[in-house]
Coordinates of C-alpha atoms in Angstrom, one line a residue:
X1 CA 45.9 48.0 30.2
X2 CA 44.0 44.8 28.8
X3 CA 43.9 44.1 24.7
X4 CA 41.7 41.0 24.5
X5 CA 43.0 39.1 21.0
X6 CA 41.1 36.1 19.4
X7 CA 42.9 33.8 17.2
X8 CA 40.6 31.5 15.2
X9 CA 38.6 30.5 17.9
X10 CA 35.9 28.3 17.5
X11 CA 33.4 25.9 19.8
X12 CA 31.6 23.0 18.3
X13 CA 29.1 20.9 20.2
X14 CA 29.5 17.5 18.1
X15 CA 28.5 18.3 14.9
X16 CA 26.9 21.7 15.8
X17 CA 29.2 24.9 15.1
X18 CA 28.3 27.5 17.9
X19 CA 31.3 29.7 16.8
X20 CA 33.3 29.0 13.7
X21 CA 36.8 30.6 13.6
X22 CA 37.3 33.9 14.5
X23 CA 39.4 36.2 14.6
X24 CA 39.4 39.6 16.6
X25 CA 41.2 42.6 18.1
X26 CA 39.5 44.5 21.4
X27 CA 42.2 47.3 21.7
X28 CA 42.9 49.5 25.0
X29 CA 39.7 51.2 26.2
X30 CA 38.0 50.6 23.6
X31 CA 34.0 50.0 24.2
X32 CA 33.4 46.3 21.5
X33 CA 29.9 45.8 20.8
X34 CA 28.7 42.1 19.7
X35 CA 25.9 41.9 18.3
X36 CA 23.5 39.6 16.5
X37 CA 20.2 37.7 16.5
X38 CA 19.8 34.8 19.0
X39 CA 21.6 31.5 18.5
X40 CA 24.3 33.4 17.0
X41 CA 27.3 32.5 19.2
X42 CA 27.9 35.8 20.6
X43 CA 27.1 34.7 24.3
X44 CA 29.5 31.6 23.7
X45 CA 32.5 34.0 21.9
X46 CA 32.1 36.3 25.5
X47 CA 32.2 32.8 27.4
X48 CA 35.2 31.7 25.7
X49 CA 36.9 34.8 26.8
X50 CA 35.7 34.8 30.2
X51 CA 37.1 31.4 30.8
X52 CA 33.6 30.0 31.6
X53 CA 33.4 28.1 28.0
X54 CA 36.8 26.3 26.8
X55 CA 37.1 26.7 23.2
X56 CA 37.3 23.6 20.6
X57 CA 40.2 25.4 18.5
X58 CA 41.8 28.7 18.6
X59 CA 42.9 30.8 21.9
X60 CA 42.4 33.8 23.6
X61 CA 45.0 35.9 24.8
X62 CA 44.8 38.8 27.1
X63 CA 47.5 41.4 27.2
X64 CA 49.5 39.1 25.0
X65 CA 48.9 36.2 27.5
X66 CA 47.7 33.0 26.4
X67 CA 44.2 32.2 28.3
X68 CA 44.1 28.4 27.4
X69 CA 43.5 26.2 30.5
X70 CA 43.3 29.3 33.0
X71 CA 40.2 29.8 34.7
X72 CA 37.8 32.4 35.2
X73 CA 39.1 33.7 38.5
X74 CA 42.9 34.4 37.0
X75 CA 41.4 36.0 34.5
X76 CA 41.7 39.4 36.5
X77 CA 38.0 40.3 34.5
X78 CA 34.9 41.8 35.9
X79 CA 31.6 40.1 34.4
X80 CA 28.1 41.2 34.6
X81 CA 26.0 38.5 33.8
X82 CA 22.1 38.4 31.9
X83 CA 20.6 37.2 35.0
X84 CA 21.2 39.3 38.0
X85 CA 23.7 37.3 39.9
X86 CA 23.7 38.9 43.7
X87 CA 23.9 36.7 46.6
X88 CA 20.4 37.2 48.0
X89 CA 21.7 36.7 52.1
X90 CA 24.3 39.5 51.7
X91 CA 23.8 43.5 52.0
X92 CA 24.1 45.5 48.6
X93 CA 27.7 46.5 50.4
X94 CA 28.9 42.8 51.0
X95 CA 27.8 42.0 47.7
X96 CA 29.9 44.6 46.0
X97 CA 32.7 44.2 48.5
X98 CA 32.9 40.3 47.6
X99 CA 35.8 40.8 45.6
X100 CA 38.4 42.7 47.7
X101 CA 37.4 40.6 50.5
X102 CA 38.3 37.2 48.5
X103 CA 41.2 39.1 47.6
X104 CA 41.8 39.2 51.4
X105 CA 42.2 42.4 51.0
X106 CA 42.4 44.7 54.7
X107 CA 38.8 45.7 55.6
X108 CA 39.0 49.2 55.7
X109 CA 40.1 48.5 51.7
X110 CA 37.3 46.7 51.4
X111 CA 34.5 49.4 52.7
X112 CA 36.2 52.1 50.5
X113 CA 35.9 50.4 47.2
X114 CA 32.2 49.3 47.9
X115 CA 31.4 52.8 49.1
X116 CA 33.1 54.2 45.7
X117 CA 31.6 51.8 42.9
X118 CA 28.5 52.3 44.8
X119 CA 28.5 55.8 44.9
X120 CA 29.5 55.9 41.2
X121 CA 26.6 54.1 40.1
X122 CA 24.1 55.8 42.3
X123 CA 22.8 53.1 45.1
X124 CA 25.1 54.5 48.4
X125 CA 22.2 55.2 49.8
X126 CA 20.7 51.6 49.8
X127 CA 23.7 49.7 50.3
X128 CA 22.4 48.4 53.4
X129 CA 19.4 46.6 51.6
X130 CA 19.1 43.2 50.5
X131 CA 19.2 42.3 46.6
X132 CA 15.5 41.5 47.5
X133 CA 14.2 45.0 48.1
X134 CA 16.0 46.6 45.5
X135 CA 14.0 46.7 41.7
X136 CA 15.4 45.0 38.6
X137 CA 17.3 48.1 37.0
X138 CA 19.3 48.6 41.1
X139 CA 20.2 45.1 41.2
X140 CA 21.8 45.6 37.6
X141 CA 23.4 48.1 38.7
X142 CA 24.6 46.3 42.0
X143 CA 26.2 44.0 40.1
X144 CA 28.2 46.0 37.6
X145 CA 29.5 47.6 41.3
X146 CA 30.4 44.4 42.0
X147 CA 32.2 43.7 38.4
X148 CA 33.9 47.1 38.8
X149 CA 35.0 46.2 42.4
X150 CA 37.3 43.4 41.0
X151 CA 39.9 45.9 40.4
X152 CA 39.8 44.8 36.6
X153 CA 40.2 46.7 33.6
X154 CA 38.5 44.3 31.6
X155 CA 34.7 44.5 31.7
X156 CA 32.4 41.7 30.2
X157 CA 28.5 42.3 30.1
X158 CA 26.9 39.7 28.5
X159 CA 23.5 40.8 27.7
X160 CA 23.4 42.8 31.2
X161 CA 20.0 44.6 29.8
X162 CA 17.7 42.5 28.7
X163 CA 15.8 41.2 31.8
X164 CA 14.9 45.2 32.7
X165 CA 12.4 47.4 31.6
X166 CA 13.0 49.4 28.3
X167 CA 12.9 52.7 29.8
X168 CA 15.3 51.3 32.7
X169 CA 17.4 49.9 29.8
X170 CA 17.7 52.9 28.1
X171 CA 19.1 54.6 31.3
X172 CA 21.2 52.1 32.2
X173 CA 23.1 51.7 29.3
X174 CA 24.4 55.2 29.0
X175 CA 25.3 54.8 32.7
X176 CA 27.1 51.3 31.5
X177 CA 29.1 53.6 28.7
X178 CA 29.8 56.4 30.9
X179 CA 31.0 54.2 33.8
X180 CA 33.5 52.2 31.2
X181 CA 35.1 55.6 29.7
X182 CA 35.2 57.5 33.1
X183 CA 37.3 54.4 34.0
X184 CA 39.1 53.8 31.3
X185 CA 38.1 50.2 31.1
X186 CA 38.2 47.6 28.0
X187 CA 34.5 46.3 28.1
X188 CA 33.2 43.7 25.6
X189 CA 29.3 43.7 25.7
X190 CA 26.9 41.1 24.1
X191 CA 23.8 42.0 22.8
X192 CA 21.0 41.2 20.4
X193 CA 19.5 45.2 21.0
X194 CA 20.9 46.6 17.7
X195 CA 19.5 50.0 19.2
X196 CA 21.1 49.8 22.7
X197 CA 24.3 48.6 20.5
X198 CA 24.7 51.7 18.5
X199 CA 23.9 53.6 21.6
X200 CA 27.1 52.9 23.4
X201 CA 29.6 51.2 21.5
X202 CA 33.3 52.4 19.9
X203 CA 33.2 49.4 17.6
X204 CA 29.9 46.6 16.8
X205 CA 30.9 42.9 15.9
X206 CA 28.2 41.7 13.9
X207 CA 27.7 37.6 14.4
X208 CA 25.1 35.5 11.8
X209 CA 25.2 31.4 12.5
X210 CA 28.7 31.2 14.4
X211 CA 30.7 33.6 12.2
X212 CA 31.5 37.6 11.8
X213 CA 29.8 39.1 9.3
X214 CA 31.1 42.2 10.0
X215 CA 32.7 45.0 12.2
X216 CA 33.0 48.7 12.2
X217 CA 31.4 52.1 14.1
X218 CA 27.9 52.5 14.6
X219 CA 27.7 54.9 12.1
X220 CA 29.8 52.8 9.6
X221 CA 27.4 49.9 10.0
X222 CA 24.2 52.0 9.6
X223 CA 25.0 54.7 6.5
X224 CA 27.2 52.3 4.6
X225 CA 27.2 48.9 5.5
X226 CA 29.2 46.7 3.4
X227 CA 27.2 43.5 3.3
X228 CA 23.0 42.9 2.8
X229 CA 23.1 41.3 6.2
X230 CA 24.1 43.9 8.1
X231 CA 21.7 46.8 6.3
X232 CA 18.8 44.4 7.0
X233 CA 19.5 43.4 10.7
X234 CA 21.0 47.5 11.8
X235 CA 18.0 49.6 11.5
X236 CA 15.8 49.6 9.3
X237 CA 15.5 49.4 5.6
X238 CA 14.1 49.1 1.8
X239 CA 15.5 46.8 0.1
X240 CA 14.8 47.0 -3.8
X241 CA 15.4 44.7 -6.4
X242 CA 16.4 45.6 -10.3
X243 CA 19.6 45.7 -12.7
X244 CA 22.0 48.3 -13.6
X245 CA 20.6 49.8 -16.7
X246 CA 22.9 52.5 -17.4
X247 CA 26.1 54.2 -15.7
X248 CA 27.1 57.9 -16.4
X249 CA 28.4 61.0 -14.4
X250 CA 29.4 58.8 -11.2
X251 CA 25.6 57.6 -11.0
X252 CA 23.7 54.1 -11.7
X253 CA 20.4 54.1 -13.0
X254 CA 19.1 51.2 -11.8
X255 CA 16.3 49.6 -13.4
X256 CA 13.2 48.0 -10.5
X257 CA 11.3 45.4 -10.9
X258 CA 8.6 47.3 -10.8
X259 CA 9.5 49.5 -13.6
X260 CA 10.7 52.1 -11.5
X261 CA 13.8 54.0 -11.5
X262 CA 16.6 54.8 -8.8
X263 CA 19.7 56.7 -9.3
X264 CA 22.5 55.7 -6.8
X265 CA 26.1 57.4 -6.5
X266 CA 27.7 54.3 -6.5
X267 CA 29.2 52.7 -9.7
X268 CA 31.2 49.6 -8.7
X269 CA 28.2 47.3 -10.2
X270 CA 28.6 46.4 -14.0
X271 CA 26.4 47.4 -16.7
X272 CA 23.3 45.0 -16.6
X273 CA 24.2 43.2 -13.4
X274 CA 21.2 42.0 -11.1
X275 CA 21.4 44.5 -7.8
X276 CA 20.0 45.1 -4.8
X277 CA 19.8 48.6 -3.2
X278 CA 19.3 49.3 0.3
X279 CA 17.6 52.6 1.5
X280 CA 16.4 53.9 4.9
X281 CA 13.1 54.9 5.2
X282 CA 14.3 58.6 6.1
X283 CA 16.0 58.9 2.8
X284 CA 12.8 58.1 0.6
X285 CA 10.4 60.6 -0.4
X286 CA 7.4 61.9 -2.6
X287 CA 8.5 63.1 -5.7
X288 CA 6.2 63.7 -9.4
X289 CA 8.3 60.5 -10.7
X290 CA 9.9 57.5 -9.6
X291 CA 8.2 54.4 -8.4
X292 CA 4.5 54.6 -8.8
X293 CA 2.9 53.2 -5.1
X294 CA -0.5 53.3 -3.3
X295 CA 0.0 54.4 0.8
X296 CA -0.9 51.1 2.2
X297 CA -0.5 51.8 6.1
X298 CA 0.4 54.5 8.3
X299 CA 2.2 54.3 11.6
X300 CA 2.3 57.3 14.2
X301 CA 6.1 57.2 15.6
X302 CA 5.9 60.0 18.1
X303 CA 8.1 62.5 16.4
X304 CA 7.4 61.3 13.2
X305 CA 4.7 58.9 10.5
X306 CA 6.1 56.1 9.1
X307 CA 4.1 55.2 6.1
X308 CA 4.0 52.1 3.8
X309 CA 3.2 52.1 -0.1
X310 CA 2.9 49.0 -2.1
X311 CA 4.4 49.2 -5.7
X312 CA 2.3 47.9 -8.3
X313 CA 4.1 44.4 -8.1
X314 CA 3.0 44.4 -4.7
X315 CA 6.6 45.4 -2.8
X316 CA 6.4 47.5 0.0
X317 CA 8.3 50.8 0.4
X318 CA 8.6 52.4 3.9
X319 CA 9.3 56.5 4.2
X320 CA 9.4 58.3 7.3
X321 CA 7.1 61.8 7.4
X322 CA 8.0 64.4 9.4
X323 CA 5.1 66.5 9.5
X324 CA 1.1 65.7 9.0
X325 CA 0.4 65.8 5.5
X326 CA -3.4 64.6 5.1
X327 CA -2.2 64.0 1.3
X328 CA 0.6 61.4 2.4
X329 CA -1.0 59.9 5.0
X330 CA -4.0 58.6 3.4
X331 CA -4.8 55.3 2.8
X332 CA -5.3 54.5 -0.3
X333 CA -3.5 57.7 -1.9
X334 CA -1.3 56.9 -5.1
X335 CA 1.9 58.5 -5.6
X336 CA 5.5 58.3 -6.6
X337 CA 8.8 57.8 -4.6
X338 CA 12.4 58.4 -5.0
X339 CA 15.4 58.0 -3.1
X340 CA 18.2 60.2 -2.1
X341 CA 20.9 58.8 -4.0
X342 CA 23.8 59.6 -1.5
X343 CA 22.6 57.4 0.9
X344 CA 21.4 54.5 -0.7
X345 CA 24.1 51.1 -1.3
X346 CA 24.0 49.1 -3.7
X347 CA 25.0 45.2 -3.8
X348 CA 25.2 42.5 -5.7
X349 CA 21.8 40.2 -5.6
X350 CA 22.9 37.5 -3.6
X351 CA 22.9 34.4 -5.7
X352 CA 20.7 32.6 -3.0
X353 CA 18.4 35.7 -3.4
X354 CA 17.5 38.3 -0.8
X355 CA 15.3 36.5 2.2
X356 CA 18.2 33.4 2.2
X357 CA 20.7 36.4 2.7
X358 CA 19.1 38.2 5.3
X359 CA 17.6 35.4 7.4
X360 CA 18.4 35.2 10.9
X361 CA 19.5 31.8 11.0

């Protein structure tokens, strides 16, 4: 079974750096996630695997096999592409049946695997249609039949979602996940959807300007993430400003720039040290004392209001609501927040400060 390995590979475009040295393990089966915002190299690092993209340093190896100089189609990898890639002239049954037929494989071989991914991702019943009369989501899903119909155990999606509808994305990616386990498949999927990664993913890569940033489980990434980057760009957050004014009983009492005070359980910052803690909006709440706000917006969410208060040096706080509360949900209404101190993180203000860390680019 396929472990895809990365050793310090890199692509530069003269003096641009698309991707700038890395270094990564894709084990067995396991479902890698990599994620970031556009332009970060994440479509180039899958390319560079596929054998689509040489690299300018570094190599790829497969199952312990060196990948440099061999191309994509002795690659033995299945690859579901952005834009739907079906040949319009052919049935949904050729289509997926492409591979085993250029494997000259004996027809009868080739009608049972199309009839099986097919049937596994729901569209026997059209296989007889064009690519043309199908909608966006069943051409997605034509194609990842067709990626499956390789015969591979490596799967590559490289942003396989993002041309469809979001309720046809949300569908489809669960079907992407389930397909990958029930077949015990390595799959590597790019994406810029931090939702849609956390939704189906073993491990997420994080990428910023060419480079990891960082890796671990979606739940690693979203309740303690270990750098500012990643708390800003996986879900969303608070991020508040202040020094460590005092440390006692496994707590920091951190000092705001707005005069507030947060505690955090979390002491690895020295005594008067410039911080920054991050805090989800579900973990901030109401309380008699804190950090004195005024409700500045309110935002129905469906199962929940997410409410904005501005501090009185104009910062704004976000906390989630889940019930109406005419007192909370006023505009205008003054009031005090705290934080749950378990889940907030605490860093080290970036010496750049905290926009330069968390841009994009």
């Amino acid at each position: 079974m396929p472990e895809v390995k990365l050793v310090g590979i890199g692509k530069r475009y003269g003096s641009v750096v698309a991707v700038n040295s890395v270094d990564l393990t894709v084990h067995d089966k396991e479902y890698v996630t990599i994620l970031g915002p556009s332009g970060c190299g994440k479509t180039t690092l899958i390319r560079m695997i596929a054998g689509i993209i040489e690299p300018s340093q570094g190599k790829v190896l497969i199952d312990g096999r060196d990948m440099t100089g061999v191309p994509i189609e002795d690659r033995d990898i299945g690859y579901v592409f952005q834009n739907i890639a079906l040949f319009p002239h052919l049935t949904v049954e050729n289509n997926v049946s492409y591979g085993p037929r250029a494997k000259d494989r004996p027809p009868e071989e080739q009608a049972s695997v199309s009839r099986r991914f097919l049937d596994m991702v729901k569209l026997l019943d059209k296989m007889q249609m064009f690519p043309g009369e199908l909608c966006g989501g069943e051409q997605q899903k034509a194609s990842l039949a067709r990626a499956l119909a390789s015969g591979s155990k490596l799967l590559l999606l490289d942003e396989p979602l993002s041309a469809l509808d979001s309720r046809v994305r949300v569908d489809l990616r669960y079907e992407l996940r389930r397909l990958a386990k029930e077949l015990g498949l390595t799959t590597i999927h790019v994406t810029h959807d931090q939702e849609e990664a956390q939704s189906v993913s073993d491990r997420i890569v994080l990428m910023r300007a060419g480079a990891v940033v960082e890796t671990g489980s979606p739940e690693e990434l979203y309740t303690r993430p270990k750098n500012i980057f990643t708390a800003n760009f996986i879900g969303e957050t608070n991020l508040l400003e202040g020094w460590v004014e005092e440390i006692r009983d496994g707590m920091s009492i951190i000092e705001l720039r707005n005069g507030g005070k947060v505690q955090v359980n979390q002491t690895d910052q020295p005594l008067g040290d410039a911080v920054v803690i991050s805090v989800r909006p579900e973990f901030v709440f109401p309380t008699d004392e804190g950090m004195k706000a005024r409700v500045t917006h309110v935002t129905y969410m469906g199962t929940y209001w997410r409410v904005t208060a501005t501090t009185e040096d104009e910062e704004d706080v976000g906390f989630d609501v889940a019930t109406f509360d005419s007192n909370l949900l006023t505009i205008g209404k003054e009031l005090y927040l705290a934080v749950n101190p378990k889940a907030a993180v605490l860093y080290p203000r970036p010496e750049n400060g905290v926009e330069e860390a968390i841009k994009l680019e």
